[in-house]
C-alpha positions as YAML, in Angstrom:
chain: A
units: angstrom
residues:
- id: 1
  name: UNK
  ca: [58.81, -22.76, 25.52]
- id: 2
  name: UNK
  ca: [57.67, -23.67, 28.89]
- id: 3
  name: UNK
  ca: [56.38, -27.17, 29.04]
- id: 4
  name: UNK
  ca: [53.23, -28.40, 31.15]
- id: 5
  name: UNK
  ca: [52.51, -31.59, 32.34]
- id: 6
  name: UNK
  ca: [49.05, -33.63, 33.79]
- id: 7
  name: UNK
  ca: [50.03, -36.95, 33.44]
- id: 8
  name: UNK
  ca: [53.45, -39.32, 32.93]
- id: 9
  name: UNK
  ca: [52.35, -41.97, 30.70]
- id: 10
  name: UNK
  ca: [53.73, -45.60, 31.24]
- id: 11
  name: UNK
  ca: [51.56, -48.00, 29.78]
- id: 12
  name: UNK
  ca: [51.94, -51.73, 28.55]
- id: 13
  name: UNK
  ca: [50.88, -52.80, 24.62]
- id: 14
  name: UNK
  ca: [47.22, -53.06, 24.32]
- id: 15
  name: UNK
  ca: [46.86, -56.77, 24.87]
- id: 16
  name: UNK
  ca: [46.15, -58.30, 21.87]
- id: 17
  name: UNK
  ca: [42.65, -59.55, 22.57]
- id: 18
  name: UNK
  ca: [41.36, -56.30, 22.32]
- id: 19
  name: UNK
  ca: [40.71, -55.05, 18.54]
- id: 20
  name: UNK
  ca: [39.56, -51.62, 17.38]
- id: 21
  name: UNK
  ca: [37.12, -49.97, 14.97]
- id: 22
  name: UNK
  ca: [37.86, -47.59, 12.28]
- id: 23
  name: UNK
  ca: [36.65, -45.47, 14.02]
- id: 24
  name: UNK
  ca: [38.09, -46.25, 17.38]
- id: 25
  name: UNK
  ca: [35.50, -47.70, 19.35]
- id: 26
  name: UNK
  ca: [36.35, -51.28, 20.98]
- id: 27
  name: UNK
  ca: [35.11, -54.50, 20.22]
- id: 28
  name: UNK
  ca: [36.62, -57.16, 23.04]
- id: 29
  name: UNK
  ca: [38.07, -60.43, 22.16]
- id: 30
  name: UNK
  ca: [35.43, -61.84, 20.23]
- id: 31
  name: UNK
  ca: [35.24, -59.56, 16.78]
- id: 32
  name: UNK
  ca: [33.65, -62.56, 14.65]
- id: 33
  name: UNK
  ca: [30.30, -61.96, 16.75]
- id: 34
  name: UNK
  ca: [30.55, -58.12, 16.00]
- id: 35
  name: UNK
  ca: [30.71, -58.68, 12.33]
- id: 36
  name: UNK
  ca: [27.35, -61.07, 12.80]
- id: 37
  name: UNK
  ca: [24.38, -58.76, 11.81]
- id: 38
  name: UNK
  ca: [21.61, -60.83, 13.92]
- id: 39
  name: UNK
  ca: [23.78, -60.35, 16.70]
- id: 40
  name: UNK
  ca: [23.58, -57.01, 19.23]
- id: 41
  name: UNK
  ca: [26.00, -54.58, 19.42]
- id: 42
  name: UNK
  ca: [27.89, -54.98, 23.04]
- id: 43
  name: UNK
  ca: [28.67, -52.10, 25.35]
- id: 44
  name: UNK
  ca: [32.43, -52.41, 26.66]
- id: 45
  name: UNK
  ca: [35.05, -49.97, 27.59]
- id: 46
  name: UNK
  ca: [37.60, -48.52, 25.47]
- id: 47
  name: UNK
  ca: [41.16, -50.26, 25.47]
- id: 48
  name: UNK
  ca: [42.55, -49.10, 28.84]
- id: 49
  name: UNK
  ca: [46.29, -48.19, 27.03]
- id: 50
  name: UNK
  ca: [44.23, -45.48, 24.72]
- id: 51
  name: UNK
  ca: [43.40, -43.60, 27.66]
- id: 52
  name: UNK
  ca: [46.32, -44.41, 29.87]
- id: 53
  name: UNK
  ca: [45.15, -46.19, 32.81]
- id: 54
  name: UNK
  ca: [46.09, -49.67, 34.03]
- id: 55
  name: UNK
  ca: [42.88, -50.86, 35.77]
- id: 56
  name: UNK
  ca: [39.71, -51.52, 33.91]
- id: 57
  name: UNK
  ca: [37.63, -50.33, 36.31]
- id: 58
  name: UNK
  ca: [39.20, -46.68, 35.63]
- id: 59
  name: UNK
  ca: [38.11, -46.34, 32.22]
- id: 60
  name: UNK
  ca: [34.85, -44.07, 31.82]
- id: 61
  name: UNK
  ca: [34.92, -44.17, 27.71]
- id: 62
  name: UNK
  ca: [32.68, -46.97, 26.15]
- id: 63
  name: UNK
  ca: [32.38, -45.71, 21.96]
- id: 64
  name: UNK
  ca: [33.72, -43.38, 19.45]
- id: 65
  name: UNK
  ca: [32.20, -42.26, 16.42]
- id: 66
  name: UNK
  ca: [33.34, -39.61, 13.93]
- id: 67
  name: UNK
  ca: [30.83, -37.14, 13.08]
- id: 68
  name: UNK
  ca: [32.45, -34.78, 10.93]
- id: 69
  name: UNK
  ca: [36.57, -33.57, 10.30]
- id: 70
  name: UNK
  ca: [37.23, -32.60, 13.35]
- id: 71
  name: UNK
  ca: [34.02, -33.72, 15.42]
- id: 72
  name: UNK
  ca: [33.47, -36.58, 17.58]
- id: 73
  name: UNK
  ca: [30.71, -38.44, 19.97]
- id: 74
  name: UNK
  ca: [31.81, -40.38, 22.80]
- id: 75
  name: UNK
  ca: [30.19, -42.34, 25.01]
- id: 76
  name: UNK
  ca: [30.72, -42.71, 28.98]
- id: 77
  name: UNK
  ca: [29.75, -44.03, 31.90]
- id: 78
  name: UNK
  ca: [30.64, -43.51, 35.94]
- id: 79
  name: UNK
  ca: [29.82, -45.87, 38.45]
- id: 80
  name: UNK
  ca: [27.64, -45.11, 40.79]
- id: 81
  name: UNK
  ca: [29.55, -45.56, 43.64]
- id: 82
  name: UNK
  ca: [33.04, -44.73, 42.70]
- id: 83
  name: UNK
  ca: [35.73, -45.36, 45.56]
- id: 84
  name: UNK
  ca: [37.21, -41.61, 44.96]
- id: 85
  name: UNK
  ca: [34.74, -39.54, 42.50]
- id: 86
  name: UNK
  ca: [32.33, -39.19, 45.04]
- id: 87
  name: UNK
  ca: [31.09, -36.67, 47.24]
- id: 88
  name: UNK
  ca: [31.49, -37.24, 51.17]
- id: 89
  name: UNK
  ca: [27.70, -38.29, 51.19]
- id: 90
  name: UNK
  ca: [27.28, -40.20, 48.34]
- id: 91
  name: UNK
  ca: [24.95, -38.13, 46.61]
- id: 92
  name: UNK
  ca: [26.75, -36.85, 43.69]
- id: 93
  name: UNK
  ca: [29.43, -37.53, 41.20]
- id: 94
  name: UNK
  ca: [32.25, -35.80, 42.08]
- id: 95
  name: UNK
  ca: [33.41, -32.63, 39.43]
- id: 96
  name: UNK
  ca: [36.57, -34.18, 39.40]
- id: 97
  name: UNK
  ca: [35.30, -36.98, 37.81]
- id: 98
  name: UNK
  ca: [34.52, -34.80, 34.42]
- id: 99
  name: UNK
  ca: [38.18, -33.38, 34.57]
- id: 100
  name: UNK
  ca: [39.09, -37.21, 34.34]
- id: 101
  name: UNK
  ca: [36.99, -38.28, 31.63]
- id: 102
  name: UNK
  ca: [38.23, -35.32, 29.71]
- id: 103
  name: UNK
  ca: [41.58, -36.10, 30.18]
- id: 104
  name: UNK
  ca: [40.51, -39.49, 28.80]
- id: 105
  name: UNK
  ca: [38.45, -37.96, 25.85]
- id: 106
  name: UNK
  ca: [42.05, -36.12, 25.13]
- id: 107
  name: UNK
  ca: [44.66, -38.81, 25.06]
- id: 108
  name: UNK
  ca: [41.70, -41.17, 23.39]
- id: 109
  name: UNK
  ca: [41.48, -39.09, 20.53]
- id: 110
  name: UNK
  ca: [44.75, -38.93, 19.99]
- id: 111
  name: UNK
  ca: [45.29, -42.35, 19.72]
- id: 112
  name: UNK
  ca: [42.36, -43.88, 17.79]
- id: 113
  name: UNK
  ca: [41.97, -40.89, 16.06]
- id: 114
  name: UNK
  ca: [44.45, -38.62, 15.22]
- id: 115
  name: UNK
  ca: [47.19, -41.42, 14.74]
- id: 116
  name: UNK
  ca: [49.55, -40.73, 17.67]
- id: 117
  name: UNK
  ca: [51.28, -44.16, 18.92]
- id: 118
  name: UNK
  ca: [51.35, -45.58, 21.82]
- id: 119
  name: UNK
  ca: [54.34, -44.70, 23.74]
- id: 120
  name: UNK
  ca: [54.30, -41.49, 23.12]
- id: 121
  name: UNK
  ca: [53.94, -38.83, 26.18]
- id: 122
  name: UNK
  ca: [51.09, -36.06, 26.28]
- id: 123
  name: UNK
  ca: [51.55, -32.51, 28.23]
- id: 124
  name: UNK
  ca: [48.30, -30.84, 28.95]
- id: 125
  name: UNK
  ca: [49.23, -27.31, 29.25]
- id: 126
  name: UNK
  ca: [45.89, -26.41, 30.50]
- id: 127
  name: UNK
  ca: [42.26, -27.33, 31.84]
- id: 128
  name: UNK
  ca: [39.09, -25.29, 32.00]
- id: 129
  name: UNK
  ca: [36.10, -27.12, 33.35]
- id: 130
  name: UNK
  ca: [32.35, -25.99, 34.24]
- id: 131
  name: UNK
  ca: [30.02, -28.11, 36.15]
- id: 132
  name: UNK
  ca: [26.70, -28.30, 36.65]
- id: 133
  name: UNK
  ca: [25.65, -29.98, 40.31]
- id: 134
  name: UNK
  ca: [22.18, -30.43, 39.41]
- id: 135
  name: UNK
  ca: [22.91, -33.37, 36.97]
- id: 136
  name: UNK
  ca: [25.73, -35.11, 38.85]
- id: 137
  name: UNK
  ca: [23.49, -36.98, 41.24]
- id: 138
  name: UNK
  ca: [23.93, -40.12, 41.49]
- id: 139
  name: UNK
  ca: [20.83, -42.19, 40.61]
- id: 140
  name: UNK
  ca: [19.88, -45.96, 40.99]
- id: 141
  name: UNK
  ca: [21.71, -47.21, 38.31]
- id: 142
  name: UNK
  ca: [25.19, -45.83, 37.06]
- id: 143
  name: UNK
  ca: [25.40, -42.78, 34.85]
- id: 144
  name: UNK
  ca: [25.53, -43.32, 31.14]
- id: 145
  name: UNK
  ca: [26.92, -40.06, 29.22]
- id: 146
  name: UNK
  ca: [27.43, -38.59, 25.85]
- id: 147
  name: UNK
  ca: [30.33, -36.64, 24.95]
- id: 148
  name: UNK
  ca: [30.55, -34.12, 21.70]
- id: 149
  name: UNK
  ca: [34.83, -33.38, 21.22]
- id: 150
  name: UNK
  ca: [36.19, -31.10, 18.72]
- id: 151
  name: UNK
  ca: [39.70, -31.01, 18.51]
- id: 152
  name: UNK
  ca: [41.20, -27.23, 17.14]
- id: 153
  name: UNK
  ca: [45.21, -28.30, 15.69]
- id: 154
  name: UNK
  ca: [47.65, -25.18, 16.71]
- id: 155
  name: UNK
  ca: [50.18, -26.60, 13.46]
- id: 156
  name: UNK
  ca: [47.59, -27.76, 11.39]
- id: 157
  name: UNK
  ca: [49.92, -28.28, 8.26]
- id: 158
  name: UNK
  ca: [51.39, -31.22, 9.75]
- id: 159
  name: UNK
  ca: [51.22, -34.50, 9.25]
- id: 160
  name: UNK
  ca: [50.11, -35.53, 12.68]
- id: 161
  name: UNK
  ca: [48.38, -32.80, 15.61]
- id: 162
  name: UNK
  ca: [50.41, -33.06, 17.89]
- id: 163
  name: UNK
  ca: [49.60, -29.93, 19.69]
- id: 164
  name: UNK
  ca: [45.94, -29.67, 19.62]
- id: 165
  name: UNK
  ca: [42.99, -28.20, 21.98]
- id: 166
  name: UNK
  ca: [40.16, -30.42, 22.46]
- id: 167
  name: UNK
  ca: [36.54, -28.92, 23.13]
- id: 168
  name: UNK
  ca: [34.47, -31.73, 25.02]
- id: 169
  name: UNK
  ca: [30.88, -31.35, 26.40]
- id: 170
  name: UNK
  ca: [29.46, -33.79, 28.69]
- id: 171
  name: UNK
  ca: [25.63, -34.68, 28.50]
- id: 172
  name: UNK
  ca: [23.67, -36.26, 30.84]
- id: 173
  name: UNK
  ca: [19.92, -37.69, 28.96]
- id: 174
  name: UNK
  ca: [20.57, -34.11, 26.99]
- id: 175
  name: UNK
  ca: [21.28, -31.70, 29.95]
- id: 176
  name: UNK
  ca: [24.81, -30.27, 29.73]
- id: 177
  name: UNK
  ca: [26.74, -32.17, 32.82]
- id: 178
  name: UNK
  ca: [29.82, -30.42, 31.97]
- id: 179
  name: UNK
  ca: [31.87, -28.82, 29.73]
- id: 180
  name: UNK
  ca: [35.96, -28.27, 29.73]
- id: 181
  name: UNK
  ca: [39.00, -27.15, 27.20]
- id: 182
  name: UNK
  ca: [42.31, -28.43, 27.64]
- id: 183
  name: UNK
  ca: [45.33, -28.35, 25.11]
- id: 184
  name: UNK
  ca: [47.45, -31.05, 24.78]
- id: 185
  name: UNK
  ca: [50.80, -31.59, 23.88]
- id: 186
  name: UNK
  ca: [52.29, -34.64, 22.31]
- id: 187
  name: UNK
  ca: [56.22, -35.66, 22.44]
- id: 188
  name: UNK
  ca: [58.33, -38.68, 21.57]
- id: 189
  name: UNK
  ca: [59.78, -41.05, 23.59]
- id: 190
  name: UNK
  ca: [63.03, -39.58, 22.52]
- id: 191
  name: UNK
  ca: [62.19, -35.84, 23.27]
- id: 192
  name: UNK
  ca: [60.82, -36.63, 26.12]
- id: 193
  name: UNK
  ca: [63.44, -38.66, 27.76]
- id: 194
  name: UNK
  ca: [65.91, -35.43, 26.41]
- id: 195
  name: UNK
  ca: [63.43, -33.61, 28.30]
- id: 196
  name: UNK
  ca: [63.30, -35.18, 31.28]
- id: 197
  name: UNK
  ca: [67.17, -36.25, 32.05]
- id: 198
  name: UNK
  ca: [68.21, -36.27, 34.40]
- id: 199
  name: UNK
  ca: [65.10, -37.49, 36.34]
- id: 200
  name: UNK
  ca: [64.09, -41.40, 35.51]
- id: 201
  name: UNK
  ca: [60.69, -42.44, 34.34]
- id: 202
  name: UNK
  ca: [60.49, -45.28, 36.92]
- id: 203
  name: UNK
  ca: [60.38, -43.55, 40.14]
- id: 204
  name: UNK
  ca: [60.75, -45.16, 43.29]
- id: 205
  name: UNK
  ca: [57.38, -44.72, 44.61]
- id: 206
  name: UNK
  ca: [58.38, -46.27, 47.93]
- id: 207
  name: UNK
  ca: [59.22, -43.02, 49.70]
- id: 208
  name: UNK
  ca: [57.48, -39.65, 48.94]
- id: 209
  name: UNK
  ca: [58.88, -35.38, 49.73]
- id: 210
  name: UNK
  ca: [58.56, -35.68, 53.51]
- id: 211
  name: UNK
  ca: [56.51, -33.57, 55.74]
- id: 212
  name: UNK
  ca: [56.98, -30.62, 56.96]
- id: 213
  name: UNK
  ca: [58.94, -30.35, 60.57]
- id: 214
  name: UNK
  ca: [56.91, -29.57, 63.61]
- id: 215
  name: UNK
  ca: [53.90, -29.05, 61.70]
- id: 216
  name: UNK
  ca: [50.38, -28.91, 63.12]
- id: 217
  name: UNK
  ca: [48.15, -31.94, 63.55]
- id: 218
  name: UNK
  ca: [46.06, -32.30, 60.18]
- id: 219
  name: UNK
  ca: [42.80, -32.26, 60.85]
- id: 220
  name: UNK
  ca: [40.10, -34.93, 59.84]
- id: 221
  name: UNK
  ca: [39.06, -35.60, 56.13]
- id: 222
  name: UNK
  ca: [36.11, -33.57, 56.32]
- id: 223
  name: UNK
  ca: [37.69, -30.93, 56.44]
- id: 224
  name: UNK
  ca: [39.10, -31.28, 53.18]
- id: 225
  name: UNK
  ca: [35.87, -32.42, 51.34]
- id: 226
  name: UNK
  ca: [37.13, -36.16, 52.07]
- id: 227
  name: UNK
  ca: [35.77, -38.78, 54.23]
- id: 228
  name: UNK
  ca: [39.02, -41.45, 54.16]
- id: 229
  name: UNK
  ca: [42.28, -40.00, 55.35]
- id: 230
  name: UNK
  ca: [44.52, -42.15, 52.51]
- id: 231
  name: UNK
  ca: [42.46, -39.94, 49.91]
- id: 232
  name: UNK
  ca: [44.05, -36.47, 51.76]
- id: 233
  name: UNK
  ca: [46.89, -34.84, 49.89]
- id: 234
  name: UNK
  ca: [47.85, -32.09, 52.05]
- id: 235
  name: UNK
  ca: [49.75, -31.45, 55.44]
- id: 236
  name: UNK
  ca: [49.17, -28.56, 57.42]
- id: 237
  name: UNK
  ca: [52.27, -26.07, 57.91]
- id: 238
  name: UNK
  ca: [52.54, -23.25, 60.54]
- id: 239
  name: UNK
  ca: [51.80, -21.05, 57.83]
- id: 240
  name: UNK
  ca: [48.66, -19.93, 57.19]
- id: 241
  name: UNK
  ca: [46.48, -20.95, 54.27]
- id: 242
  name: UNK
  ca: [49.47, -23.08, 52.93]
- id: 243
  name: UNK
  ca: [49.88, -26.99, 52.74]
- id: 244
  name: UNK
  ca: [52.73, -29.19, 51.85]
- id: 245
  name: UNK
  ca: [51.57, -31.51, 48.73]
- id: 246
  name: UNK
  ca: [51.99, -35.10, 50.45]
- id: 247
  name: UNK
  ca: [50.06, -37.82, 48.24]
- id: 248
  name: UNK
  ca: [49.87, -41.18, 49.26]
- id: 249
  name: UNK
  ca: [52.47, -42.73, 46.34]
- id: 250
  name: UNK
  ca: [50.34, -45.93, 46.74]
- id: 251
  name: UNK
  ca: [47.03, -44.45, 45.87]
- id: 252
  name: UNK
  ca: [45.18, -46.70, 43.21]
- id: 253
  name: UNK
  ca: [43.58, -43.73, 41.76]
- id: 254
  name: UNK
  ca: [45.78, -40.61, 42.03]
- id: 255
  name: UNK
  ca: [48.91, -43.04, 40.79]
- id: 256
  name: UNK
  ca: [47.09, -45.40, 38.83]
- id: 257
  name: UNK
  ca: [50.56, -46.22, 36.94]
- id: 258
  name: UNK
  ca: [54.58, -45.65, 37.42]
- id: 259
  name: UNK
  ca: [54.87, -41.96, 36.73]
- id: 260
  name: UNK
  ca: [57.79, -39.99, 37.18]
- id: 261
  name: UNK
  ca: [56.67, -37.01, 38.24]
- id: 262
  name: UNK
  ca: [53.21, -35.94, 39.86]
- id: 263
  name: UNK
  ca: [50.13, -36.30, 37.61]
- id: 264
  name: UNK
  ca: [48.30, -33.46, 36.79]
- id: 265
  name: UNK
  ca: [45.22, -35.09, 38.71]
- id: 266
  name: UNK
  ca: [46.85, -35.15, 41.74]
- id: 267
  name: UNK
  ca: [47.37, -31.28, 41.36]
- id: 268
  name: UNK
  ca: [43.78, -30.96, 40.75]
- id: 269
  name: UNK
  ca: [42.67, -32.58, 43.68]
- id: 270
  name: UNK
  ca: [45.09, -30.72, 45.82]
- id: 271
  name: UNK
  ca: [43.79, -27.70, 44.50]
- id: 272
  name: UNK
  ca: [40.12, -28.81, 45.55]
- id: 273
  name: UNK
  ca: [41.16, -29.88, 48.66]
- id: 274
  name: UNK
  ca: [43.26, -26.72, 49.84]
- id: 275
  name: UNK
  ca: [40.21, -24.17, 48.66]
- id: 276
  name: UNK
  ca: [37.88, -26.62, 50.61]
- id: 277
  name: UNK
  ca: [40.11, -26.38, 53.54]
- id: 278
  name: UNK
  ca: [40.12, -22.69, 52.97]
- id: 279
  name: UNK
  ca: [36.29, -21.23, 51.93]
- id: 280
  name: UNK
  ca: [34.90, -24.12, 54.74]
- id: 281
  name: UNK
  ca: [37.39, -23.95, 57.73]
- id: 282
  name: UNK
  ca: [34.71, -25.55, 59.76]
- id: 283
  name: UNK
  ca: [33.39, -28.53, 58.25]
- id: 284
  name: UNK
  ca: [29.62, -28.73, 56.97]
- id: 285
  name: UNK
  ca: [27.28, -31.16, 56.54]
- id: 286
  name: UNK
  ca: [26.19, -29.20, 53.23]
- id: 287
  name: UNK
  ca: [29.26, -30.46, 51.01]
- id: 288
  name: UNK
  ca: [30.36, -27.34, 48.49]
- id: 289
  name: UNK
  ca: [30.55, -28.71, 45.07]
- id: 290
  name: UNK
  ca: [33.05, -26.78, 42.37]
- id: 291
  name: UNK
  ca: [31.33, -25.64, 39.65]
- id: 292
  name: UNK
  ca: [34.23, -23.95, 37.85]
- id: 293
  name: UNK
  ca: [37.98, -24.42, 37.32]
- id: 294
  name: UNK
  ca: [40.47, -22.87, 35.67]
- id: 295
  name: UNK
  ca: [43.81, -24.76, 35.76]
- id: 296
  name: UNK
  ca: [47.73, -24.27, 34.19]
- id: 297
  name: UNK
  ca: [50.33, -26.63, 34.69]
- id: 298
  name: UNK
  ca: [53.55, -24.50, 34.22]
- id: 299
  name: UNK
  ca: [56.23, -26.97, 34.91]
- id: 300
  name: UNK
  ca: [56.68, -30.55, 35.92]
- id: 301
  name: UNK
  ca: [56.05, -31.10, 39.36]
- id: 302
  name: UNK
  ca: [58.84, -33.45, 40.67]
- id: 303
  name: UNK
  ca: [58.42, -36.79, 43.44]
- id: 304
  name: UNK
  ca: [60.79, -35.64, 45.91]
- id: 305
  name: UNK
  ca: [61.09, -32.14, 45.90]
- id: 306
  name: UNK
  ca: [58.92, -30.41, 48.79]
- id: 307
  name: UNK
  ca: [55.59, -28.47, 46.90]
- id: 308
  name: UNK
  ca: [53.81, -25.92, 48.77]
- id: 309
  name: UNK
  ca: [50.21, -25.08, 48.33]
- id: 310
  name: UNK
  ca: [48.69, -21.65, 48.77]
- id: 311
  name: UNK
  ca: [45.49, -20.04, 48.72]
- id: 312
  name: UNK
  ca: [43.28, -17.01, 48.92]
- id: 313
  name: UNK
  ca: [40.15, -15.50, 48.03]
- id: 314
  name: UNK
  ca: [38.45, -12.93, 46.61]
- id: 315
  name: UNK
  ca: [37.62, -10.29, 48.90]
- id: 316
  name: UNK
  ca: [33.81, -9.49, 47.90]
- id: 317
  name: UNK
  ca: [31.26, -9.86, 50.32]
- id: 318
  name: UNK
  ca: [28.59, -10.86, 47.97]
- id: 319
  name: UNK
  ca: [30.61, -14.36, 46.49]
- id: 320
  name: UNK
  ca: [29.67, -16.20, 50.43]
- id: 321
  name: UNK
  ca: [27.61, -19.07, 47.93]
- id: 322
  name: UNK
  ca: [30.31, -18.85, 45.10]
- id: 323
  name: UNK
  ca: [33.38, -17.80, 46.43]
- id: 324
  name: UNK
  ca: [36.27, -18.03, 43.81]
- id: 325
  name: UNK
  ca: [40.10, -19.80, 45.45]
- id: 326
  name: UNK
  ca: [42.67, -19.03, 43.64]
- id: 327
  name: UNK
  ca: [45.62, -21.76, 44.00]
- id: 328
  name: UNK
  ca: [49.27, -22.10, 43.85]
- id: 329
  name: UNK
  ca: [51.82, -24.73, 44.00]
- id: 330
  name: UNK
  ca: [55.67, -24.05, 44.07]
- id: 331
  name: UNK
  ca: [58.80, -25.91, 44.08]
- id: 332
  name: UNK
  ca: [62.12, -24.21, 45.01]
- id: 333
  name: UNK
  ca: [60.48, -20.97, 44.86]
- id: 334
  name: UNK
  ca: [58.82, -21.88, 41.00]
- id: 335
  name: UNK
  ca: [55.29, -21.64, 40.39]
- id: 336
  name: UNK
  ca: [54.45, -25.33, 38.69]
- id: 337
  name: UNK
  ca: [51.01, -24.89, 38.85]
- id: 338
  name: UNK
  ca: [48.11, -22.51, 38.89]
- id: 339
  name: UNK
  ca: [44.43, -22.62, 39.51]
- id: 340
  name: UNK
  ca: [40.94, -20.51, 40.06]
- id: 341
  name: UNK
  ca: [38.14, -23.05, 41.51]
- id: 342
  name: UNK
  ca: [34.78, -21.40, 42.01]
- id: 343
  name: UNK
  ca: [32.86, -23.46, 44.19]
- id: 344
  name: UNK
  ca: [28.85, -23.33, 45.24]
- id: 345
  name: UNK
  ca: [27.37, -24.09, 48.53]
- id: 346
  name: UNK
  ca: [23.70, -25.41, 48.47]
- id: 347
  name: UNK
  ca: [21.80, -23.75, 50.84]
- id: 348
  name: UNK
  ca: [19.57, -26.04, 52.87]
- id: 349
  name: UNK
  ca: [16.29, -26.02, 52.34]
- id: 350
  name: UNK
  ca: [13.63, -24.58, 54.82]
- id: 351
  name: UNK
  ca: [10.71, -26.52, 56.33]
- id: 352
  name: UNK
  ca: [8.06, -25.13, 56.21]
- id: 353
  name: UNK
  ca: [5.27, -26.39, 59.06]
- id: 354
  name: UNK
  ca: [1.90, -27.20, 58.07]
- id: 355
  name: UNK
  ca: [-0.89, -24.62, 59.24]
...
């Protein structure tokens, strides 16, 4: 079986300050005053270990509450000025953003939920996202969601799922934000290390796959759908329509955490980036916002191993406001990772002078 990867998961113990619900929702370091019925229930974030991050400020998830077998409602919330989910003018969240919090919703679940311990390492074999642009503006005080998961077990006889497909939607004061599939994999420390030998969990993050040779000048952020060059993962090569995969290793977002391979995030903003790069050659002041994406993560994507990036698109004249990209990385000649990304173009709006 081929296995797919989004995300290398090194995480400390949950400190122990931090307690959980039955149900999975946390509580923070004070669980006397939670017990106290006069006393309001407090909005916090979920433990940070549950969804794999290592900075608080990363974690969108806030609650958890079971609503039937295999049925759950989340709660979320994005800043409203994120230093990476947002669009180059600061309008909207970016659709990346949902992709995160349903990676989140995913390893969350699995945790609080469905009884897999910490430690343990989760593939995501595949992502399918829709957004909606409309309702990811950003407004004047940060975005407070509601997520509705159902998780589908592919061995459902055993004791634990650990190879399961969650279905999340993502509401916004009841207008669908976005919705997304991905299946997840689970594997033991053990089988994964097996797995994974000879390569080491703790990269050296120090030194990254070097550029290509001779290759053009990259051009400025913008014309990637970024405004801050550290945020770019791609260098130009003489090729046409194809990119060498150089991440900052240092990023605080895209390597939140000691991974030793490239997340699965850092694929998905490549992808973005390189069909930005591609649909928009010349940079617009009318940002194009994906509104679908259909990702597979085929194999694991390694540190220091030159990846490639291609892309093309569909040839038919009538997609100019939703053109579809299609995406490929490859290692050593491999494919490790596919995607479509559909994006959408508003078009400005026309003044109209008085009479």
């Amino acid at each position: 079986m081929t296995l797919l990867t989004v995300h290398q998961d090194n995480h400390p113990t949950p400190a122990t300050t931090a307690t959980t619900t039955a149900t999975g929702t946390a509580t923070g370091p004070h669980p006397a005053a939670q017990t106290d019925p006069t006393m309001p229930r407090l909005t916090t974030t979920v433990p940070r270990e549950y969804v794999h991050r290592s900075t608080l400020a990363e974690v969108f998830l806030t609650g958890c509450e079971q609503t039937g077998d295999t049925h759950y409602t989340l709660t979320a919330q994005w800043p409203r000025a994120h230093t990476f989910f947002t669009t180059p003018d600061g309008t909207h969240h970016h659709p990346l953003q949902a992709a995160e919090t349903i990676r989140q919703t995913g390893l969350y679940l699995a945790h609080a939920e469905l009884g897999i311990p910490l430690g343990h390492h989760f593939l995501m074999r595949n992502l399918h996202l829709t957004t909606h642009p409309q309702h990811l503006t950003i407004g004047p005080t940060p975005t407070d969601l509601t997520l509705t998961a159902t998780y589908t077990p592919h061995h459902p006889h055993t004791k634990r799922p650990t190879d399961f497909t969650m279905h999340i939607t993502i509401t916004r004061n009841g207008h669908p934000t976005a919705t997304g599939t991905g299946r997840f994999t689970c594997l033991t420390p053990t089988t994964y290390q097996r797995l994974r030998h000879p390569h080491t969990t703790t990269a050296d993050t120090t030194t990254n796959s070097t550029a290509t040779q001779h290759q053009p000048p990259n051009p400025p952020p913008t014309h990637y759908g970024r405004t801050l060059p550290h945020d770019i993962v791609l260098t130009p090569t003489p090729h046409p329509h194809t990119w060498q995969l150089t991440p900052n290793p240092h990023h605080p977002i895209l390597f939140d955490h000691t991974t030793d391979h490239i997340p699965g995030m850092v694929l998905l903003e490549a992808a973005h980036q390189a069909a930005t790069a591609h649909t928009h050659p010349t940079p617009t002041t009318h940002p194009n916002h994906p509104t679908t994406l259909h990702a597979t993560f085929h194999h694991y994507t390694e540190h220091h191993t030159p990846t490639y990036i291609t892309t093309h698109t569909n040839d038919d004249p009538d997609s100019s406001q939703t053109p579809t990209t299609h995406i490929t990385a490859h290692q050593n000649n491999t494919t490790v990772f596919t995607a479509q990304l559909t994006t959408h173009t508003p078009v400005p709006q026309r003044t109209v002078s008085p009479r």
